[in-house]
Amino acid sequence: MKEIIRIATRNSPLALRQANIVKDILRESVKCELIPMTSSGDNASSREFKKLGGKGLFLKELEESLLSGDTDIAVHSLKDVPFILNNKFEITTISTREVPTDVFISNKYSSIHDLPKNSTIATSSPRRIAVLKNISRDFEIVEIRGNIQTRLKKLEEENFDGMILAAAGLHRMSIQKQITEYLSIKQSVPSAGQGILCVEYLKNNLNIKRMLKKYKNHDVDRCAIEERDFIGMIGGDCMSPIGAHATIQKEKISLTGFVASKDGNDFIKTTCESSVTKGIGIGKNLGSIFNKQGAKKLLNK
């Protein structure tokens, strides 16, 4: 193995923070160097992002650096990683999971349920839009992209009534004081992999694979697999109103799935539970149940 592991990362403040978390974890084994870069996802317009379904736009340049040998591993937020990877790559989870829920942020209201029906709320996620529209069809949704700091600045400058973000990013940036309200899993089922960091590497790089193996959190990895398998069964991507969240407690695995029409009028939400050993494949099983209930039709509605 090379003496210094080169870590490919996007150059946004949150991505750099996440890469440094991985760097700190690996420090006991190897020296690491961050290689920041701009991804297609950072430069894409909202129209381009939607047209491509967001598929792999945050990975493209990082993966190219792995293929060229300029870097050894890449760090991603797992929720940004498509279910179907190029077969030259593998991913593994690393470290514990950060708070996985969505959060409501507002300078005017103390709860999302205090919002007037015609409130203006900023979010770019179709899943979150569907959740909001289910609360009130009269909400005016303003699509917003950019890093956390940019979004929080726009919340104030544009005088929005509220904004929905992932808790994980705010926690990792140590600005959780900005959070007005944590939304429960029952209120808003998160994206698959939300709050989980993953490391991507070349499949044939066995040295890297061996090194990373000892840092895997097996419960987190199992939850990640089941959540992603659920998404894979339904055929969703990061631009689909679809969520999945798994937990493991006392030898039980629980998985909540969510699929909605884009207008939020119709949705399927179900939780199933099994023993950890007997529940292998719970993501695929729940996805199959959702498909029988019309999940794919909902996504195309």
PDB file of N, CA and C in Angstrom, residues 187-237:
ATOM      1  N   GLN A 187     -42.748  11.715  10.390  1.00  0.00           N
ATOM      2  CA  GLN A 187     -43.121  12.917   9.649  1.00  0.00           C
ATOM      3  C   GLN A 187     -42.491  12.955   8.265  1.00  0.00           C
ATOM      4  N   SER A 188     -41.212  12.578   8.197  1.00  0.00           N
ATOM      5  CA  SER A 188     -40.461  12.699   6.934  1.00  0.00           C
ATOM      6  C   SER A 188     -39.423  11.580   6.863  1.00  0.00           C
ATOM      7  N   VAL A 189     -39.709  10.542   6.081  1.00  0.00           N
ATOM      8  CA  VAL A 189     -38.771   9.430   5.930  1.00  0.00           C
ATOM      9  C   VAL A 189     -37.563   9.914   5.142  1.00  0.00           C
ATOM     10  N   PRO A 190     -36.351   9.793   5.680  1.00  0.00           N
ATOM     11  CA  PRO A 190     -35.154  10.336   5.007  1.00  0.00           C
ATOM     12  C   PRO A 190     -34.810   9.606   3.705  1.00  0.00           C
ATOM     13  N   SER A 191     -33.898  10.196   2.959  1.00  0.00           N
ATOM     14  CA  SER A 191     -33.333   9.520   1.792  1.00  0.00           C
ATOM     15  C   SER A 191     -32.545   8.303   2.253  1.00  0.00           C
ATOM     16  N   ALA A 192     -32.492   7.286   1.406  1.00  0.00           N
ATOM     17  CA  ALA A 192     -31.661   6.117   1.710  1.00  0.00           C
ATOM     18  C   ALA A 192     -30.214   6.564   1.897  1.00  0.00           C
ATOM     19  N   GLY A 193     -29.603   6.140   2.985  1.00  0.00           N
ATOM     20  CA  GLY A 193     -28.210   6.485   3.240  1.00  0.00           C
ATOM     21  C   GLY A 193     -27.985   7.835   3.882  1.00  0.00           C
ATOM     22  N   GLN A 194     -29.056   8.571   4.187  1.00  0.00           N
ATOM     23  CA  GLN A 194     -28.882   9.902   4.769  1.00  0.00           C
ATOM     24  C   GLN A 194     -28.177   9.797   6.127  1.00  0.00           C
ATOM     25  N   GLY A 195     -27.123  10.584   6.293  1.00  0.00           N
ATOM     26  CA  GLY A 195     -26.345  10.567   7.528  1.00  0.00           C
ATOM     27  C   GLY A 195     -25.180   9.595   7.527  1.00  0.00           C
ATOM     28  N   ILE A 196     -25.022   8.838   6.419  1.00  0.00           N
ATOM     29  CA  ILE A 196     -23.959   7.828   6.353  1.00  0.00           C
ATOM     30  C   ILE A 196     -22.870   8.286   5.387  1.00  0.00           C
ATOM     31  N   LEU A 197     -21.617   8.170   5.824  1.00  0.00           N
ATOM     32  CA  LEU A 197     -20.480   8.419   4.941  1.00  0.00           C
ATOM     33  C   LEU A 197     -20.046   7.111   4.302  1.00  0.00           C
ATOM     34  N   CYS A 198     -19.622   7.191   3.047  1.00  0.00           N
ATOM     35  CA  CYS A 198     -19.082   5.986   2.414  1.00  0.00           C
ATOM     36  C   CYS A 198     -17.790   6.324   1.689  1.00  0.00           C
ATOM     37  N   VAL A 199     -16.985   5.301   1.494  1.00  0.00           N
ATOM     38  CA  VAL A 199     -15.716   5.425   0.779  1.00  0.00           C
ATOM     39  C   VAL A 199     -15.815   4.584  -0.490  1.00  0.00           C
ATOM     40  N   GLU A 200     -15.446   5.183  -1.594  1.00  0.00           N
ATOM     41  CA  GLU A 200     -15.450   4.490  -2.882  1.00  0.00           C
ATOM     42  C   GLU A 200     -14.010   4.233  -3.309  1.00  0.00           C
ATOM     43  N   TYR A 201     -13.781   3.074  -3.934  1.00  0.00           N
ATOM     44  CA  TYR A 201     -12.432   2.714  -4.364  1.00  0.00           C
ATOM     45  C   TYR A 201     -12.532   1.758  -5.546  1.00  0.00           C
ATOM     46  N   LEU A 202     -11.418   1.554  -6.224  1.00  0.00           N
ATOM     47  CA  LEU A 202     -11.390   0.617  -7.343  1.00  0.00           C
ATOM     48  C   LEU A 202     -11.542  -0.808  -6.830  1.00  0.00           C
ATOM     49  N   LYS A 203     -12.411  -1.558  -7.470  1.00  0.00           N
ATOM     50  CA  LYS A 203     -12.713  -2.918  -7.033  1.00  0.00           C
ATOM     51  C   LYS A 203     -11.468  -3.795  -6.977  1.00  0.00           C
ATOM     52  N   ASN A 204     -10.517  -3.547  -7.887  1.00  0.00           N
ATOM     53  CA  ASN A 204      -9.314  -4.397  -7.932  1.00  0.00           C
ATOM     54  C   ASN A 204      -8.214  -3.935  -6.983  1.00  0.00           C
ATOM     55  N   ASN A 205      -8.494  -2.897  -6.186  1.00  0.00           N
ATOM     56  CA  ASN A 205      -7.501  -2.419  -5.225  1.00  0.00           C
ATOM     57  C   ASN A 205      -7.700  -3.166  -3.899  1.00  0.00           C
ATOM     58  N   LEU A 206      -7.144  -4.352  -3.816  1.00  0.00           N
ATOM     59  CA  LEU A 206      -7.367  -5.224  -2.664  1.00  0.00           C
ATOM     60  C   LEU A 206      -6.713  -4.700  -1.390  1.00  0.00           C
ATOM     61  N   ASN A 207      -5.614  -3.974  -1.528  1.00  0.00           N
ATOM     62  CA  ASN A 207      -4.956  -3.397  -0.349  1.00  0.00           C
ATOM     63  C   ASN A 207      -5.857  -2.384   0.346  1.00  0.00           C
ATOM     64  N   ILE A 208      -6.464  -1.514  -0.449  1.00  0.00           N
ATOM     65  CA  ILE A 208      -7.394  -0.532   0.098  1.00  0.00           C
ATOM     66  C   ILE A 208      -8.591  -1.237   0.726  1.00  0.00           C
ATOM     67  N   LYS A 209      -9.095  -2.235   0.053  1.00  0.00           N
ATOM     68  CA  LYS A 209     -10.255  -2.972   0.558  1.00  0.00           C
ATOM     69  C   LYS A 209      -9.961  -3.598   1.917  1.00  0.00           C
ATOM     70  N   ARG A 210      -8.783  -4.193   2.059  1.00  0.00           N
ATOM     71  CA  ARG A 210      -8.395  -4.814   3.331  1.00  0.00           C
ATOM     72  C   ARG A 210      -8.264  -3.766   4.432  1.00  0.00           C
ATOM     73  N   MET A 211      -7.670  -2.627   4.098  1.00  0.00           N
ATOM     74  CA  MET A 211      -7.478  -1.585   5.093  1.00  0.00           C
ATOM     75  C   MET A 211      -8.818  -1.049   5.604  1.00  0.00           C
ATOM     76  N   LEU A 212      -9.753  -0.829   4.684  1.00  0.00           N
ATOM     77  CA  LEU A 212     -11.031  -0.235   5.055  1.00  0.00           C
ATOM     78  C   LEU A 212     -11.925  -1.199   5.838  1.00  0.00           C
ATOM     79  N   LYS A 213     -11.710  -2.470   5.651  1.00  0.00           N
ATOM     80  CA  LYS A 213     -12.585  -3.476   6.251  1.00  0.00           C
ATOM     81  C   LYS A 213     -12.680  -3.340   7.762  1.00  0.00           C
ATOM     82  N   LYS A 214     -11.564  -3.005   8.415  1.00  0.00           N
ATOM     83  CA  LYS A 214     -11.583  -2.953   9.885  1.00  0.00           C
ATOM     84  C   LYS A 214     -12.292  -1.712  10.424  1.00  0.00           C
ATOM     85  N   TYR A 215     -12.609  -0.749   9.527  1.00  0.00           N
ATOM     86  CA  TYR A 215     -13.289   0.459   9.980  1.00  0.00           C
ATOM     87  C   TYR A 215     -14.794   0.410   9.711  1.00  0.00           C
ATOM     88  N   LYS A 216     -15.258  -0.685   9.137  1.00  0.00           N
ATOM     89  CA  LYS A 216     -16.672  -0.804   8.810  1.00  0.00           C
ATOM     90  C   LYS A 216     -17.496  -0.989  10.086  1.00  0.00           C
ATOM     91  N   ASN A 217     -18.569  -0.204  10.196  1.00  0.00           N
ATOM     92  CA  ASN A 217     -19.540  -0.402  11.269  1.00  0.00           C
ATOM     93  C   ASN A 217     -20.611  -1.331  10.686  1.00  0.00           C
ATOM     94  N   HIS A 218     -20.662  -2.557  11.175  1.00  0.00           N
ATOM     95  CA  HIS A 218     -21.485  -3.577  10.513  1.00  0.00           C
ATOM     96  C   HIS A 218     -22.985  -3.278  10.596  1.00  0.00           C
ATOM     97  N   ASP A 219     -23.423  -2.683  11.694  1.00  0.00           N
ATOM     98  CA  ASP A 219     -24.849  -2.330  11.780  1.00  0.00           C
ATOM     99  C   ASP A 219     -25.202  -1.226  10.785  1.00  0.00           C
ATOM    100  N   VAL A 220     -24.344  -0.212  10.702  1.00  0.00           N
ATOM    101  CA  VAL A 220     -24.571   0.879   9.752  1.00  0.00           C
ATOM    102  C   VAL A 220     -24.533   0.341   8.323  1.00  0.00           C
ATOM    103  N   ASP A 221     -23.569  -0.527   8.049  1.00  0.00           N
ATOM    104  CA  ASP A 221     -23.441  -1.082   6.702  1.00  0.00           C
ATOM    105  C   ASP A 221     -24.683  -1.904   6.334  1.00  0.00           C
ATOM    106  N   ARG A 222     -25.167  -2.683   7.273  1.00  0.00           N
ATOM    107  CA  ARG A 222     -26.357  -3.497   7.018  1.00  0.00           C
ATOM    108  C   ARG A 222     -27.563  -2.605   6.718  1.00  0.00           C
ATOM    109  N   CYS A 223     -27.750  -1.559   7.517  1.00  0.00           N
ATOM    110  CA  CYS A 223     -28.855  -0.625   7.276  1.00  0.00           C
ATOM    111  C   CYS A 223     -28.732   0.030   5.905  1.00  0.00           C
ATOM    112  N   ALA A 224     -27.511   0.413   5.548  1.00  0.00           N
ATOM    113  CA  ALA A 224     -27.278   1.053   4.254  1.00  0.00           C
ATOM    114  C   ALA A 224     -27.661   0.118   3.110  1.00  0.00           C
ATOM    115  N   ILE A 225     -27.266  -1.136   3.211  1.00  0.00           N
ATOM    116  CA  ILE A 225     -27.562  -2.118   2.161  1.00  0.00           C
ATOM    117  C   ILE A 225     -29.073  -2.293   2.003  1.00  0.00           C
ATOM    118  N   GLU A 226     -29.791  -2.447   3.121  1.00  0.00           N
ATOM    119  CA  GLU A 226     -31.233  -2.674   3.043  1.00  0.00           C
ATOM    120  C   GLU A 226     -31.958  -1.446   2.487  1.00  0.00           C
ATOM    121  N   GLU A 227     -31.533  -0.254   2.902  1.00  0.00           N
ATOM    122  CA  GLU A 227     -32.157   0.968   2.383  1.00  0.00           C
ATOM    123  C   GLU A 227     -31.931   1.104   0.883  1.00  0.00           C
ATOM    124  N   ARG A 228     -30.712   0.835   0.443  1.00  0.00           N
ATOM    125  CA  ARG A 228     -30.388   0.973  -0.979  1.00  0.00           C
ATOM    126  C   ARG A 228     -31.065  -0.133  -1.805  1.00  0.00           C
ATOM    127  N   ASP A 229     -31.197  -1.312  -1.235  1.00  0.00           N
ATOM    128  CA  ASP A 229     -31.894  -2.393  -1.942  1.00  0.00           C
ATOM    129  C   ASP A 229     -33.372  -2.043  -2.140  1.00  0.00           C
ATOM    130  N   PHE A 230     -33.960  -1.385  -1.164  1.00  0.00           N
ATOM    131  CA  PHE A 230     -35.357  -0.941  -1.290  1.00  0.00           C
ATOM    132  C   PHE A 230     -35.490   0.019  -2.476  1.00  0.00           C
ATOM    133  N   ILE A 231     -34.586   1.014  -2.539  1.00  0.00           N
ATOM    134  CA  ILE A 231     -34.601   1.985  -3.636  1.00  0.00           C
ATOM    135  C   ILE A 231     -34.390   1.274  -4.968  1.00  0.00           C
ATOM    136  N   GLY A 232     -33.454   0.321  -4.993  1.00  0.00           N
ATOM    137  CA  GLY A 232     -33.146  -0.407  -6.215  1.00  0.00           C
ATOM    138  C   GLY A 232     -34.326  -1.204  -6.731  1.00  0.00           C
ATOM    139  N   MET A 233     -35.110  -1.788  -5.833  1.00  0.00           N
ATOM    140  CA  MET A 233     -36.276  -2.577  -6.244  1.00  0.00           C
ATOM    141  C   MET A 233     -37.328  -1.701  -6.918  1.00  0.00           C
ATOM    142  N   ILE A 234     -37.456  -0.482  -6.438  1.00  0.00           N
ATOM    143  CA  ILE A 234     -38.486   0.407  -6.980  1.00  0.00           C
ATOM    144  C   ILE A 234     -37.972   1.197  -8.185  1.00  0.00           C
ATOM    145  N   GLY A 235     -36.666   1.336  -8.273  1.00  0.00           N
ATOM    146  CA  GLY A 235     -36.081   2.042  -9.409  1.00  0.00           C
ATOM    147  C   GLY A 235     -35.992   3.539  -9.210  1.00  0.00           C
ATOM    148  N   GLY A 236     -35.894   3.972  -7.953  1.00  0.00           N
ATOM    149  CA  GLY A 236     -35.816   5.395  -7.683  1.00  0.00           C
ATOM    150  C   GLY A 236     -34.407   5.944  -7.770  1.00  0.00           C
ATOM    151  N   ASP A 237     -34.293   7.269  -7.806  1.00  0.00           N
ATOM    152  CA  ASP A 237     -32.993   7.936  -7.756  1.00  0.00           C
ATOM    153  C   ASP A 237     -33.127   9.152  -6.849  1.00  0.00           C
TER     154      ASP A 237
END
